[in-house]
Short mmCIF file of C-alpha atoms in Angstrom, two decimals:
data_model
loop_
_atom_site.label_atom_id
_atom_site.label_comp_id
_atom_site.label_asym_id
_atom_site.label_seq_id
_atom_site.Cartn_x
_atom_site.Cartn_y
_atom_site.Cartn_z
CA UNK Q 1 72.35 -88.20 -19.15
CA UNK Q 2 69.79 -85.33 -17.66
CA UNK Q 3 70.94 -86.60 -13.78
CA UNK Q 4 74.61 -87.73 -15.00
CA UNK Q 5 74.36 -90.81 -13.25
CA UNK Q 6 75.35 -94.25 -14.09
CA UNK Q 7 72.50 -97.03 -13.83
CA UNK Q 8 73.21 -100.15 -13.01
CA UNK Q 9 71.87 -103.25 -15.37
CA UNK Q 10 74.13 -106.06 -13.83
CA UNK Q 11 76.55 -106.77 -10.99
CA UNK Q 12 79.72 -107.93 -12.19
CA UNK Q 13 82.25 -107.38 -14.64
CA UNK Q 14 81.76 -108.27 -18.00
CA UNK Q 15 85.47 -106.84 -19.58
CA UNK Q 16 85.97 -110.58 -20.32
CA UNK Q 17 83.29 -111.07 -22.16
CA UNK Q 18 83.55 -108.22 -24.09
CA UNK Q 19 87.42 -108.72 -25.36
CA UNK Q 20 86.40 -112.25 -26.28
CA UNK Q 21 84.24 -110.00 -29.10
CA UNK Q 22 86.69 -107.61 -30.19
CA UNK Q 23 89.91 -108.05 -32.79
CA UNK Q 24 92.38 -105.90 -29.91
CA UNK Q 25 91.32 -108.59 -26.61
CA UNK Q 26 94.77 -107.28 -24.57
CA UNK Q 27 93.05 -103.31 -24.96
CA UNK Q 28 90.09 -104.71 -23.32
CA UNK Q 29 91.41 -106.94 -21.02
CA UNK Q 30 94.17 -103.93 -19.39
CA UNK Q 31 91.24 -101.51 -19.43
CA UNK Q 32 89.73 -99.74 -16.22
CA UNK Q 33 86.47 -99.45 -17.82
CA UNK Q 34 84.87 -100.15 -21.99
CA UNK Q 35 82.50 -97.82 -23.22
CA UNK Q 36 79.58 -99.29 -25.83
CA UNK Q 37 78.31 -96.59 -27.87
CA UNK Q 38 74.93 -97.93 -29.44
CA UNK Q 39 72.74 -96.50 -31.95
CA UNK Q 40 68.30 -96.56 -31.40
CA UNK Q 41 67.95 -96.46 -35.14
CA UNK Q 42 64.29 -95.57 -35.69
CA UNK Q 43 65.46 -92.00 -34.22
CA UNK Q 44 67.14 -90.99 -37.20
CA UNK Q 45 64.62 -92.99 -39.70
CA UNK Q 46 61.03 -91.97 -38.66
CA UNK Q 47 62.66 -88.47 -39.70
CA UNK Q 48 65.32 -89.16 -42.31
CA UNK Q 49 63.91 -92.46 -43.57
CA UNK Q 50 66.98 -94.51 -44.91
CA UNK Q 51 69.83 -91.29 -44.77
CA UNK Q 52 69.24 -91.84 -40.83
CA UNK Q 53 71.53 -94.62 -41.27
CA UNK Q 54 74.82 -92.47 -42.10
CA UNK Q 55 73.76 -89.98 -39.71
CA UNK Q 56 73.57 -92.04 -36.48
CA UNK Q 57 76.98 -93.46 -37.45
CA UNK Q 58 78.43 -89.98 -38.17
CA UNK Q 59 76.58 -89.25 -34.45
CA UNK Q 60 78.88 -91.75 -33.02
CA UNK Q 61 82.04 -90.23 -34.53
CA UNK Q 62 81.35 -86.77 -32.64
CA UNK Q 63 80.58 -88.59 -29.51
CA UNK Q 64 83.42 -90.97 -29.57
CA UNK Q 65 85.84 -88.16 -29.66
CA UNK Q 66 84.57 -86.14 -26.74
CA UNK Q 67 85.14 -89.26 -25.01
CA UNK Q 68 88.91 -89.42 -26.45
CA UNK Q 69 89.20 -86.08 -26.10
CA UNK Q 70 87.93 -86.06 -22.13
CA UNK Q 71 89.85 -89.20 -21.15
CA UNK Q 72 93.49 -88.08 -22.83
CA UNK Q 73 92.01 -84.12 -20.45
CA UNK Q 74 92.36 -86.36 -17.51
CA UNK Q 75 95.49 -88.40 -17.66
CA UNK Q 76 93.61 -91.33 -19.10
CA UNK Q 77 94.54 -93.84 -21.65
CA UNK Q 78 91.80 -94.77 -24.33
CA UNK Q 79 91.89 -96.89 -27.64
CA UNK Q 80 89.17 -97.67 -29.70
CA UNK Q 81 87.51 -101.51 -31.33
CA UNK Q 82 86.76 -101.12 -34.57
CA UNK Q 83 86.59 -104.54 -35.22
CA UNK Q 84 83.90 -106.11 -33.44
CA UNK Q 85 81.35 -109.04 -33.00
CA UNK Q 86 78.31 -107.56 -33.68
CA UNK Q 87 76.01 -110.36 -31.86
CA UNK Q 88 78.11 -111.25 -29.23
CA UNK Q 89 78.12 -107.46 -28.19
CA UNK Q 90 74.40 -106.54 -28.46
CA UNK Q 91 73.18 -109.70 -26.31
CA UNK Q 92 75.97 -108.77 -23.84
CA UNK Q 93 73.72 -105.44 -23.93
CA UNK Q 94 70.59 -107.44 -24.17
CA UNK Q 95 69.39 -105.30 -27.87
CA UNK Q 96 68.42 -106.81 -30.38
CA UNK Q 97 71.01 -105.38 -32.91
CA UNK Q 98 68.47 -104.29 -35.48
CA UNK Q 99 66.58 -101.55 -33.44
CA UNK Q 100 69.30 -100.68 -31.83
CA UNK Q 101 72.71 -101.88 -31.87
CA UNK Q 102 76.33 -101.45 -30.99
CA UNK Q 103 78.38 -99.18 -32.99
CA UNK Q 104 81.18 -98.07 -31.52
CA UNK Q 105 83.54 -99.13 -28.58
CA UNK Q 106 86.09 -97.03 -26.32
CA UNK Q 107 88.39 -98.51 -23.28
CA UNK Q 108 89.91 -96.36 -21.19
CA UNK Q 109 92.35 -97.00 -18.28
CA UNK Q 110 95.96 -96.18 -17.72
CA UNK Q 111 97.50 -95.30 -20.46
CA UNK Q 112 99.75 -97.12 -22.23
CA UNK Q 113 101.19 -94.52 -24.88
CA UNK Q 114 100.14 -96.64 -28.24
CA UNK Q 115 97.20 -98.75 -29.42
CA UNK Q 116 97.63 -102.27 -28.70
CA UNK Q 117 99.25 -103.89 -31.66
CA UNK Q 118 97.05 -106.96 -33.46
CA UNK Q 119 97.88 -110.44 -32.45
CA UNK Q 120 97.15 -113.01 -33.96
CA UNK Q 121 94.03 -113.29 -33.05
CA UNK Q 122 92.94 -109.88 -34.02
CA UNK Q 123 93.47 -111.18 -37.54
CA UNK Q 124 91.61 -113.98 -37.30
CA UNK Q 125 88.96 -112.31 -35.92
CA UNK Q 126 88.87 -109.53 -38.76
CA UNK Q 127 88.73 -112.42 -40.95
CA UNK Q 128 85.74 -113.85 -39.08
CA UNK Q 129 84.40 -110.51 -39.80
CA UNK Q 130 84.20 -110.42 -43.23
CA UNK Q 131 80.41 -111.15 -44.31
CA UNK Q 132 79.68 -114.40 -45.93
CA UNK Q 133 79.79 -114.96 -49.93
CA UNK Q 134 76.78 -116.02 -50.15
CA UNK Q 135 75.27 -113.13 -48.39
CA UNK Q 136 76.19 -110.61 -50.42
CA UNK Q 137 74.08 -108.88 -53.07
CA UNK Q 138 75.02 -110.22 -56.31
CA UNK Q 139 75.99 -107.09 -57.80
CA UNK Q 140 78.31 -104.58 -56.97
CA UNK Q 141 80.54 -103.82 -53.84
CA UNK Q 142 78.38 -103.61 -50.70
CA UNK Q 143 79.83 -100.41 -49.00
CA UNK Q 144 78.87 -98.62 -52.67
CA UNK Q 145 75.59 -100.15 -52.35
CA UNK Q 146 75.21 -98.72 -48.56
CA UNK Q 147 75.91 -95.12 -49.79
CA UNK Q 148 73.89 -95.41 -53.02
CA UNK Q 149 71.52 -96.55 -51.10
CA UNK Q 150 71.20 -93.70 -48.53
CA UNK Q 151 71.22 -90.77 -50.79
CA UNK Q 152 69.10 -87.53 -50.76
CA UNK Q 153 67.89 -86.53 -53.66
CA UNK Q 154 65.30 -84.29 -54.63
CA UNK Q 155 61.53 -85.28 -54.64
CA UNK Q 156 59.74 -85.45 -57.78
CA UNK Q 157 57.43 -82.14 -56.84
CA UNK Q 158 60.79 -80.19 -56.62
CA UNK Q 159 61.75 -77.99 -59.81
CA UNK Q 160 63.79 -80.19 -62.18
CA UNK Q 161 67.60 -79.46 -61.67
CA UNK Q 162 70.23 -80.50 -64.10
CA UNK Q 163 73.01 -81.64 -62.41
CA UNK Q 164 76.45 -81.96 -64.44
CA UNK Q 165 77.79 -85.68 -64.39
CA UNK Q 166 80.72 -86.50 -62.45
CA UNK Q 167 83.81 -85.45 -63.96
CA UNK Q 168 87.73 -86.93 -63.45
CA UNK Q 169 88.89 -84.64 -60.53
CA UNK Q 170 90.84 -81.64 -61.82
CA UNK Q 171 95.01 -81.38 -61.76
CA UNK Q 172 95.62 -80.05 -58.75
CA UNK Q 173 96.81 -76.35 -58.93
CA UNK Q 174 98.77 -73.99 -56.83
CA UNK Q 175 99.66 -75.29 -53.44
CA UNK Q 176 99.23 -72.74 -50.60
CA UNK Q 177 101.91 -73.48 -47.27
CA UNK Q 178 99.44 -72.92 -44.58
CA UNK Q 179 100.66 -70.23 -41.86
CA UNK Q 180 100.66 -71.30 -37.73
CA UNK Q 181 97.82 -69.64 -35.47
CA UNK Q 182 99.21 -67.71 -32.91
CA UNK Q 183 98.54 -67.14 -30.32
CA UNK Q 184 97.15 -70.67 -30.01
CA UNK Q 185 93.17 -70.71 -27.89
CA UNK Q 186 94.02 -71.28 -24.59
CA UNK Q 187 90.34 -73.15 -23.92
CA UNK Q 188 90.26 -76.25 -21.93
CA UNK Q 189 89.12 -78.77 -23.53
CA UNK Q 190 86.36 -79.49 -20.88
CA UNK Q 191 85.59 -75.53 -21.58
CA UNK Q 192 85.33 -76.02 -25.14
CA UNK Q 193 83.26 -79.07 -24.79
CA UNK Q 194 80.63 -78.07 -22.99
CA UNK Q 195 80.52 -75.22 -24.79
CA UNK Q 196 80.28 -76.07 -28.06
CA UNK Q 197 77.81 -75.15 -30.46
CA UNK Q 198 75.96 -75.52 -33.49
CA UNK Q 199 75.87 -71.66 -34.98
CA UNK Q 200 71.85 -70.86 -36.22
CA UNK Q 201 73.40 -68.33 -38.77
CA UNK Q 202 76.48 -66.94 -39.71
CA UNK Q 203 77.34 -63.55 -40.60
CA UNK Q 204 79.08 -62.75 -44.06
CA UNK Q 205 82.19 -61.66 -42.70
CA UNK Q 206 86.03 -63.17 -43.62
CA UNK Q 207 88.29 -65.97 -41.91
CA UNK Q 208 92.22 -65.62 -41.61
CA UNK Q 209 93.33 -67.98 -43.41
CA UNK Q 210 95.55 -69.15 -39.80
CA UNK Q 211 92.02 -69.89 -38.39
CA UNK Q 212 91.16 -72.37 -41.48
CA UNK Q 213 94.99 -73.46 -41.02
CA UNK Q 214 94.45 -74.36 -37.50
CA UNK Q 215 90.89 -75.74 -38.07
CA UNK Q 216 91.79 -78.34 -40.83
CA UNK Q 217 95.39 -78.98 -38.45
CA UNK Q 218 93.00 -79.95 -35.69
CA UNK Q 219 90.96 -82.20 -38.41
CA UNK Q 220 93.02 -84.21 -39.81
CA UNK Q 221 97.35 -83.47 -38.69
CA UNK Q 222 97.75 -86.79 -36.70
CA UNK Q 223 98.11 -90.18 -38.67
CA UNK Q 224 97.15 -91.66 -35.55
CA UNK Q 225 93.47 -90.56 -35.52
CA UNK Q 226 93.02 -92.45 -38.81
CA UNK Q 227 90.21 -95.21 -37.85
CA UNK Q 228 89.90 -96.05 -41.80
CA UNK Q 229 91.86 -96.17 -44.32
CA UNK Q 230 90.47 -93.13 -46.24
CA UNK Q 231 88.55 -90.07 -45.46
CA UNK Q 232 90.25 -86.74 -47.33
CA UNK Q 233 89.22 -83.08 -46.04
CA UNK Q 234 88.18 -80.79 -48.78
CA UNK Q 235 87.40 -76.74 -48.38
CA UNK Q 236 85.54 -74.62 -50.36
CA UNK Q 237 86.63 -71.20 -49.44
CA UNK Q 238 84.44 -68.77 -49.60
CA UNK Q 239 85.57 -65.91 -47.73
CA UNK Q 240 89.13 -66.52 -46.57
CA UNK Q 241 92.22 -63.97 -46.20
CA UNK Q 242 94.96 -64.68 -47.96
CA UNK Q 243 93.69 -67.22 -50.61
CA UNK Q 244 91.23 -66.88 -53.65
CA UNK Q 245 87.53 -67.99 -53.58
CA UNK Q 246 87.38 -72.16 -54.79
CA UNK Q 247 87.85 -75.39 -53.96
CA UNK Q 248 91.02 -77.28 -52.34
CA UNK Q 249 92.38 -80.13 -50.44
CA UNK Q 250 93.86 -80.49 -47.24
CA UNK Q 251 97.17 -81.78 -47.63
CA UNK Q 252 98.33 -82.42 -43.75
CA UNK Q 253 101.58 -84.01 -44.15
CA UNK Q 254 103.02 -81.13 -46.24
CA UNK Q 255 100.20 -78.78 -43.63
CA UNK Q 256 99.42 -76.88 -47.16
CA UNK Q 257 95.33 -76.59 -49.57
CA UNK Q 258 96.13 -77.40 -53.08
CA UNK Q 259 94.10 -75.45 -55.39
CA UNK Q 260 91.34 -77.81 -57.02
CA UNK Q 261 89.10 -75.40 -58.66
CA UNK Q 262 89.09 -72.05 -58.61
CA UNK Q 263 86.10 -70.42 -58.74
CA UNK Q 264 83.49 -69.07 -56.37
CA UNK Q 265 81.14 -71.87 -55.33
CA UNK Q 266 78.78 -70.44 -52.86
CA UNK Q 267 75.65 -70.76 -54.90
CA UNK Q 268 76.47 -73.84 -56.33
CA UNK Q 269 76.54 -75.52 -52.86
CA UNK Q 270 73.89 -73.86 -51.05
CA UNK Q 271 71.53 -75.05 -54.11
CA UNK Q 272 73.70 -78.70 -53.21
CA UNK Q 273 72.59 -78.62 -49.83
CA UNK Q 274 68.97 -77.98 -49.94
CA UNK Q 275 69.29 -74.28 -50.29
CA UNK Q 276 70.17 -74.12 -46.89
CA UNK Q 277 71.80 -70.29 -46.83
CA UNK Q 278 74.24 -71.40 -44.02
CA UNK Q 279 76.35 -73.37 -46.51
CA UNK Q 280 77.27 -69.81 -48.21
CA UNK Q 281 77.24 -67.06 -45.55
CA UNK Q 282 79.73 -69.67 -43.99
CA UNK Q 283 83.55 -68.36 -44.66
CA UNK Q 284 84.24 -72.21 -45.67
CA UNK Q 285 82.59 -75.51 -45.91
CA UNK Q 286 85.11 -78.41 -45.21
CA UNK Q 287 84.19 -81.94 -46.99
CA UNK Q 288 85.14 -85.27 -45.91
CA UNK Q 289 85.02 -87.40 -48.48
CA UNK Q 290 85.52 -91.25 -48.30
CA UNK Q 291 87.57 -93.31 -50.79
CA UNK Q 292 84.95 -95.80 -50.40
CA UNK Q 293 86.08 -98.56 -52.89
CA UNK Q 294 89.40 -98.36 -51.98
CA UNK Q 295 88.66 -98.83 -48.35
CA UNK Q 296 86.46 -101.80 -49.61
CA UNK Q 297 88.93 -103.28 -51.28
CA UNK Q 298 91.61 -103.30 -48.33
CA UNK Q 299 89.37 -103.81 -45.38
CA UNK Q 300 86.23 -105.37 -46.35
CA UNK Q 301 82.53 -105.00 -46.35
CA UNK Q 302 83.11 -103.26 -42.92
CA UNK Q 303 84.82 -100.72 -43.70
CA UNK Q 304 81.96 -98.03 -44.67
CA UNK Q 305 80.75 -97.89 -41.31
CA UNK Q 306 84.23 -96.70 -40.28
CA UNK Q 307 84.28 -94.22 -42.88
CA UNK Q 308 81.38 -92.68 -41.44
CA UNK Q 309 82.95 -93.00 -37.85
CA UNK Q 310 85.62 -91.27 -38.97
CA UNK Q 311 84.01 -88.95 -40.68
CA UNK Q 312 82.28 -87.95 -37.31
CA UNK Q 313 85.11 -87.27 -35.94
CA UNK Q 314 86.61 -85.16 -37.95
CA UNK Q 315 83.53 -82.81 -37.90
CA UNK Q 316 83.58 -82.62 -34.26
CA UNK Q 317 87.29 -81.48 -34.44
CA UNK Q 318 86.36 -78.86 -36.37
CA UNK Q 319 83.88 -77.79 -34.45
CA UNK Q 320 85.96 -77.63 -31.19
CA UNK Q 321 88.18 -75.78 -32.88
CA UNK Q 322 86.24 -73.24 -33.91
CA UNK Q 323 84.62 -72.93 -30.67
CA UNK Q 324 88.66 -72.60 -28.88
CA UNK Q 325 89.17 -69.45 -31.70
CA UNK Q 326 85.55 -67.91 -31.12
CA UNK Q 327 84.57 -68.77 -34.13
CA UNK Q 328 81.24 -71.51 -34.89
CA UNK Q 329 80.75 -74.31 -37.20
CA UNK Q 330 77.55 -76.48 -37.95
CA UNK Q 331 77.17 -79.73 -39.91
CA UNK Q 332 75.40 -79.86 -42.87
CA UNK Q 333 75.07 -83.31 -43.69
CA UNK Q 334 71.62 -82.73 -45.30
CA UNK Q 335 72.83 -82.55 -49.35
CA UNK Q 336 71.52 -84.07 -52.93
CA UNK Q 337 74.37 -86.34 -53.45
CA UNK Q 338 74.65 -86.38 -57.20
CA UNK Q 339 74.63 -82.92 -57.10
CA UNK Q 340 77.08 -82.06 -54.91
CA UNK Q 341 79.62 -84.73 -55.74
CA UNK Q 342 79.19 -83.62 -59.44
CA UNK Q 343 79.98 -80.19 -58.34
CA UNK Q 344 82.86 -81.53 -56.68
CA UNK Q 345 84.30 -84.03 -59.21
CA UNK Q 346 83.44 -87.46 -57.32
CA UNK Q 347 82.01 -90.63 -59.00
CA UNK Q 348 79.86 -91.09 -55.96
CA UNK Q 349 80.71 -94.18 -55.84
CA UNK Q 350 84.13 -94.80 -55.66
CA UNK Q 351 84.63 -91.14 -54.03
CA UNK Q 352 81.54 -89.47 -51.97
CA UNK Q 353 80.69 -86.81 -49.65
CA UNK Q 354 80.26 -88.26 -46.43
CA UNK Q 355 79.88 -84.56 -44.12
CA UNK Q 356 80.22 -81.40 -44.30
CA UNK Q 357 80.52 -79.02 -41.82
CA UNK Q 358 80.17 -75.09 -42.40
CA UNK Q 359 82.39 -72.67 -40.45
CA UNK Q 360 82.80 -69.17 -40.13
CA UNK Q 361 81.68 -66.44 -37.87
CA UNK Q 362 78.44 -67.56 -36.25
CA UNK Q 363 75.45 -65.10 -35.13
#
């Protein structure tokens, strides 16, 4: 990466090989070139012990759409695998897919204007994929498991906290039609690549309510940038024009925020998310939250690490987009779980915070 070079491991090409191991072979096969994204895991754990696990997958989200992003920037066609042989790719890579292991793959190549459609043997591969019976823990669905698994939550030395259970989400309330930016940022987006940013601090200052608009349009508009089958973008507005303080949801096929909750959350989440000021002097902190069972149910044991793909994604979007209007963003994926998903009115297990990333006007 420091010398931008490519270094060659072997002579020859392997795209062969590689489609053999995916569920889309033809995207593969037609490609100009596959990119393996993989994951050294003991990164993320000797610092965030088990949580490292969601956060090198979320990594791999905001990486993997740069790439999209920079292929579509030069006339390039890309799709993505998100059905994969795990094995077959990391000894094609020569890792030992424990350490480190494969986690995402991109081709790119001429474009071809769609994703390559499943044949038949993309379904029998995704059925291949499924993990065995008898391999399963013996209670309880295994994505939930994952998640509960990787929680924060406080250490015992920390002040005792009371944290309200879960509640049934509320009835959602006024619906807010959200206005068009204009003039739209005329960034690049090799300009607003490079220079994006993670903001230190933000100052206390307001959002239009067009810049959230155009941040959560940039998210989340396109049914084709869906690589699971459910992650849903929340906002808690804290200092918007144009709408009052609380808590919403992105609606992006009618492009409107229906009113959740309405009431001024600031303090609430920065005590969620470690007291970590930034999640309050933000103008809005935008959740994606993963229907986790139901994506469990319709796609398998699989389907978590997609959620957290996804998830990626959709934070680097935002932050892109903040970065074209001159505003900043920064993740915050550092939060007590119960906590803020009890705030929020998730299970955690059937609905959970995945991400969150802050934005507003950055210092």
């Amino acid at each position: 990466v420091k010398e931008h070079e490519l270094v060659a491991l072997r002579s020859g090409s392997r795209l062969k090989e590689l489609a053999e191991a995916v569920s889309q072979p033809a995207a593969i096969e037609g490609s100009a070139a596959a990119i393996l994204l993989t994951n050294v895991f003991g990164r993320y754990s000797w610092r965030y012990a088990n949580r490292g696990y969601r956060y090198a997958l979320i990594d791999s989200g905001h990486i993997g759409e740069n790439l999209r992003l920079a292929a579509r920037s030069a006339g390039l066609g890309w799709t993505p695998a998100t059905q994969f042989e795990d094995d077959a790719l990391n000894a094609l890579l020569e890792v030992d897919g424990r350490e480190e292991a494969v986690c995402a793959v991109h081709a790119v190549g001429s474009p071809t204007g769609s994703e390559t459609p499943a044949s038949g043997r993309a379904r029998h591969l995704a059925e291949k994929l499924e993990i065995e019976p008898e391999k399963l823990p013996r209670s309880g669905p295994l994505p939930a498991r994952f998640h509960e698994a990787t929680k924060l939550v406080p250490a015992p030395s920390r002040e005792e906290r009371e944290v309200a259970p879960p509640s049934e989400r509320a009835a959602m309330g006024p619906e807010t039609v959200l206005p068009s930016l204009s003039p739209r940022p005329a960034a690049t987006v090799e300009e607003t690549i490079q220079e994006r940013r993670s903001a230190r601090l933000f100052h206390q200052r307001s959002v239009r309510l067009e810049e959230l608009a155009f941040a959560l349009e940039m998210a989340q508009d396109r049914r084709v940038l869906e690589r699971s089958l459910g992650v849903d973008l929340f906002v808690a507005a804290h200092r918007v024009e144009g709408i009052r303080p609380g808590f919403y949801q992105y609606r992006p096929r009618q492009r409107s925020i229906a009113q959740v909750r309405p009431e001024d959350l600031r303090a609430a989440v920065i005590r969620a998310c470690l007291r970590q000021e930034k999640a309050g002097r933000a103008a809005a902190a935008l959740f994606m939250v993963g229907r986790i069972a139901e994506a469990d149910a319709a796609r398998g044991k699989r389907s978590y690490r997609q959620l957290l793909i996804e998830s990626g994604e959709i934070g680097q979007r935002i932050y892109l987009a903040a970065e074209a209007m001159g505003l900043a963003a920064r993740n915050l994926s550092a939060f007590y779980d119960d906590e803020l998903n009890g705030l929020l009115g998730f299970d955690g297990r059937r609905e959970a915070v995945l991400h969150l990333t802050v934005l507003g006007n950055g210092v």
